[in-house]
Amino acid sequence: MEHSCVFCKIGIGDIPSDFVYSDEFFFVIRDINPVSPTHLLVIPQQHVTVLGGLKTFGRNSFIDMVEIANYVAEKEGIMESGFRLVINQGRDSGQEIEHLHMHVLGGHSLGAIG
Ligand code: AMP
C-alpha cells in the first residue's frame, strides 16, 4: 500500500470506482477517462511499479493477469469483435500512474498502433 497511489486507494476502497472483477491478487475497474467504449484496467492489489515486480506474487502472475483481462473481455462482450491489451511502462510510454496496470480496450475499431 502506497499512500499517495490512486490505484492503492481504489483497491482498499478509499476512492470509489466501478469494479468489474476482484480477487486476492488483482482487481479490474472501468477507466475514468475511457478512450474506447470498453476501457478497463487490470490492476494488482499490491503496489507493483513495473512488470518485473509481478514475480514477487509467484511465477504465473503475469499469465493470471492476462487471463483476467481475457475473462473481463468476454464478460464485456468484446471477445468476438476483438480487443487490445496495453501496458505502459516508464516515461517514453506516457505512463501516468506508477502502479502497474493493463488496459483492456475494445468496443470499436482501434486502428493501428503508433
Ligand atoms: P497510464 O497512462 O497507462 O498510466 O494510464 C492510467 C489510466 O488511469 C488513464 O487511462 C486514466 O484515465 C486512468 N485513471 C486515472 N485515475 C483513475 C481513477 N480514479 N479511476 C479509474 N481510472 C483512472
mmCIF file of C-alpha atoms and ligand atoms in Angstrom:
data_model
loop_
_atom_site.group_PDB
_atom_site.id
_atom_site.type_symbol
_atom_site.label_atom_id
_atom_site.label_comp_id
_atom_site.label_asym_id
_atom_site.label_seq_id
_atom_site.Cartn_x
_atom_site.Cartn_y
_atom_site.Cartn_z
ATOM 1 C CA MET A 1 0.000 0.000 0.000
ATOM 2 C CA GLU A 2 1.469 3.315 -1.161
ATOM 3 C CA HIS A 3 -0.415 6.166 0.488
ATOM 4 C CA SER A 4 -0.063 8.578 -2.439
ATOM 5 C CA CYS A 5 -1.163 5.996 -5.032
ATOM 6 C CA VAL A 6 -4.638 6.334 -6.582
ATOM 7 C CA PHE A 7 -4.857 2.642 -7.505
ATOM 8 C CA CYS A 8 -3.821 1.528 -3.991
ATOM 9 C CA LYS A 9 -6.581 3.760 -2.599
ATOM 10 C CA ILE A 10 -9.126 2.323 -5.042
ATOM 11 C CA GLY A 11 -8.023 -1.207 -4.118
ATOM 12 C CA ILE A 12 -8.783 -0.670 -0.422
ATOM 13 C CA GLY A 13 -11.999 1.266 -1.117
ATOM 14 C CA ASP A 14 -10.749 4.731 -0.101
ATOM 15 C CA ILE A 15 -11.556 6.075 -3.577
ATOM 16 C CA PRO A 16 -14.773 4.835 -5.229
ATOM 17 C CA SER A 17 -14.544 3.103 -8.580
ATOM 18 C CA ASP A 18 -16.574 0.954 -10.938
ATOM 19 C CA PHE A 19 -15.298 -2.576 -10.238
ATOM 20 C CA VAL A 20 -15.952 -5.319 -12.766
ATOM 21 C CA TYR A 21 -13.776 -8.019 -11.128
ATOM 22 C CA SER A 22 -11.803 -8.572 -7.945
ATOM 23 C CA ASP A 23 -9.831 -11.398 -6.339
ATOM 24 C CA GLU A 24 -6.988 -11.769 -3.835
ATOM 25 C CA PHE A 25 -4.323 -10.585 -6.277
ATOM 26 C CA PHE A 26 -5.993 -8.388 -8.924
ATOM 27 C CA PHE A 27 -8.958 -6.112 -9.461
ATOM 28 C CA VAL A 28 -10.462 -4.667 -12.626
ATOM 29 C CA ILE A 29 -12.099 -1.239 -12.869
ATOM 30 C CA ARG A 30 -13.513 0.938 -15.625
ATOM 31 C CA ASP A 31 -11.109 3.669 -16.687
ATOM 32 C CA ILE A 32 -12.365 7.066 -15.514
ATOM 33 C CA ASN A 33 -11.433 8.632 -18.852
ATOM 34 C CA PRO A 34 -12.202 5.922 -21.423
ATOM 35 C CA VAL A 35 -10.624 6.126 -24.867
ATOM 36 C CA SER A 36 -12.835 3.333 -26.259
ATOM 37 C CA PRO A 37 -16.369 2.078 -25.492
ATOM 38 C CA THR A 38 -14.843 -0.646 -23.322
ATOM 39 C CA HIS A 39 -11.815 0.569 -21.383
ATOM 40 C CA LEU A 40 -10.900 -1.491 -18.339
ATOM 41 C CA LEU A 41 -7.793 -1.576 -16.156
ATOM 42 C CA VAL A 42 -6.451 -4.831 -14.672
ATOM 43 C CA ILE A 43 -4.549 -3.855 -11.535
ATOM 44 C CA PRO A 44 -2.528 -5.868 -8.984
ATOM 45 C CA GLN A 45 -3.772 -5.437 -5.423
ATOM 46 C CA GLN A 46 -0.182 -4.854 -4.293
ATOM 47 C CA HIS A 47 1.724 -1.720 -5.237
ATOM 48 C CA VAL A 48 3.870 -3.141 -8.033
ATOM 49 C CA THR A 49 5.511 -0.426 -10.125
ATOM 50 C CA VAL A 50 6.996 -2.399 -13.002
ATOM 51 C CA LEU A 51 6.105 -5.526 -14.928
ATOM 52 C CA GLY A 52 9.102 -7.387 -13.457
ATOM 53 C CA GLY A 53 7.680 -6.743 -9.959
ATOM 54 C CA LEU A 54 4.842 -9.210 -10.580
ATOM 55 C CA LYS A 55 7.327 -12.031 -9.985
ATOM 56 C CA THR A 56 7.019 -11.372 -6.244
ATOM 57 C CA PHE A 57 3.494 -12.921 -6.375
ATOM 58 C CA GLY A 58 4.706 -16.155 -7.937
ATOM 59 C CA ARG A 59 5.718 -17.458 -11.317
ATOM 60 C CA ASN A 60 2.337 -17.336 -13.020
ATOM 61 C CA SER A 61 1.198 -13.857 -12.034
ATOM 62 C CA PHE A 62 1.571 -12.343 -15.481
ATOM 63 C CA ILE A 63 -0.362 -15.225 -17.002
ATOM 64 C CA ASP A 64 -3.060 -14.699 -14.345
ATOM 65 C CA MET A 65 -3.221 -11.006 -15.263
ATOM 66 C CA VAL A 66 -3.680 -11.796 -18.964
ATOM 67 C CA GLU A 67 -6.269 -14.486 -18.177
ATOM 68 C CA ILE A 68 -8.244 -11.982 -16.103
ATOM 69 C CA ALA A 69 -8.063 -9.494 -18.995
ATOM 70 C CA ASN A 70 -9.389 -12.231 -21.270
ATOM 71 C CA TYR A 71 -12.151 -13.101 -18.788
ATOM 72 C CA VAL A 72 -13.394 -9.497 -18.435
ATOM 73 C CA ALA A 73 -13.216 -9.009 -22.217
ATOM 74 C CA GLU A 74 -15.545 -11.992 -22.557
ATOM 75 C CA LYS A 75 -17.798 -10.604 -19.818
ATOM 76 C CA GLU A 76 -17.969 -7.228 -21.605
ATOM 77 C CA GLY A 77 -18.987 -8.929 -24.861
ATOM 78 C CA ILE A 78 -15.919 -7.904 -26.878
ATOM 79 C CA MET A 79 -14.407 -11.357 -27.352
ATOM 80 C CA GLU A 80 -15.840 -11.738 -30.844
ATOM 81 C CA SER A 81 -15.192 -8.176 -32.058
ATOM 82 C CA GLY A 82 -11.696 -8.090 -30.570
ATOM 83 C CA PHE A 83 -9.724 -6.054 -28.089
ATOM 84 C CA ARG A 84 -6.263 -4.729 -27.292
ATOM 85 C CA LEU A 85 -4.158 -5.183 -24.152
ATOM 86 C CA VAL A 86 -1.710 -2.391 -23.313
ATOM 87 C CA ILE A 87 0.799 -1.880 -20.511
ATOM 88 C CA ASN A 88 2.511 1.496 -20.383
ATOM 89 C CA GLN A 89 5.781 1.361 -18.523
ATOM 90 C CA GLY A 90 8.038 4.317 -17.962
ATOM 91 C CA ARG A 91 8.455 7.802 -19.359
ATOM 92 C CA ASP A 92 8.544 7.046 -23.070
ATOM 93 C CA SER A 93 5.258 5.125 -22.857
ATOM 94 C CA GLY A 94 3.425 8.097 -21.341
ATOM 95 C CA GLN A 95 2.617 6.148 -18.157
ATOM 96 C CA GLU A 96 0.623 8.380 -15.787
ATOM 97 C CA ILE A 97 0.121 6.148 -12.762
ATOM 98 C CA GLU A 98 3.118 4.333 -11.341
ATOM 99 C CA HIS A 99 1.176 1.287 -10.182
ATOM 100 C CA LEU A 100 1.304 -1.441 -12.801
ATOM 101 C CA HIS A 101 -1.922 -1.819 -14.777
ATOM 102 C CA MET A 102 -3.060 -3.381 -18.025
ATOM 103 C CA HIS A 103 -5.531 -1.545 -20.249
ATOM 104 C CA VAL A 104 -8.235 -3.640 -21.939
ATOM 105 C CA LEU A 105 -9.510 -1.655 -24.911
ATOM 106 C CA GLY A 106 -12.330 -2.568 -27.248
ATOM 107 C CA GLY A 107 -15.859 -1.934 -28.406
ATOM 108 C CA HIS A 108 -14.908 -0.170 -31.646
ATOM 109 C CA SER A 109 -12.196 -0.334 -34.279
ATOM 110 C CA LEU A 110 -8.947 0.651 -32.566
ATOM 111 C CA GLY A 111 -6.841 1.457 -35.615
ATOM 112 C CA ALA A 112 -3.159 0.808 -35.996
ATOM 113 C CA ILE A 113 -0.725 1.056 -33.101
ATOM 114 C CA GLY A 114 1.575 4.012 -33.185
HETATM 115 P P1 AMP B 1 -1.374 5.068 -17.881
HETATM 116 O O1 AMP B 1 -1.142 6.228 -18.802
HETATM 117 O O2 AMP B 1 -1.108 3.757 -18.560
HETATM 118 O O3 AMP B 1 -0.638 5.224 -16.576
HETATM 119 O O4 AMP B 1 -2.922 5.045 -17.594
HETATM 120 C C1 AMP B 1 -3.511 5.488 -16.412
HETATM 121 C C2 AMP B 1 -5.006 5.394 -16.629
HETATM 122 O O5 AMP B 1 -5.649 5.506 -15.379
HETATM 123 C C3 AMP B 1 -5.566 6.511 -17.526
HETATM 124 O O6 AMP B 1 -6.226 5.906 -18.642
HETATM 125 C C4 AMP B 1 -6.528 7.253 -16.616
HETATM 126 O O7 AMP B 1 -7.696 7.689 -17.282
HETATM 127 C C5 AMP B 1 -6.856 6.188 -15.559
HETATM 128 N N1 AMP B 1 -7.280 6.705 -14.271
HETATM 129 C C6 AMP B 1 -6.710 7.698 -13.537
HETATM 130 N N2 AMP B 1 -7.353 7.877 -12.372
HETATM 131 C C7 AMP B 1 -8.365 6.959 -12.350
HETATM 132 C C8 AMP B 1 -9.399 6.629 -11.424
HETATM 133 N N3 AMP B 1 -9.550 7.280 -10.267
HETATM 134 N N4 AMP B 1 -10.263 5.634 -11.756
HETATM 135 C C9 AMP B 1 -10.146 4.967 -12.930
HETATM 136 N N5 AMP B 1 -9.180 5.232 -13.832
HETATM 137 C C10 AMP B 1 -8.309 6.212 -13.560
#
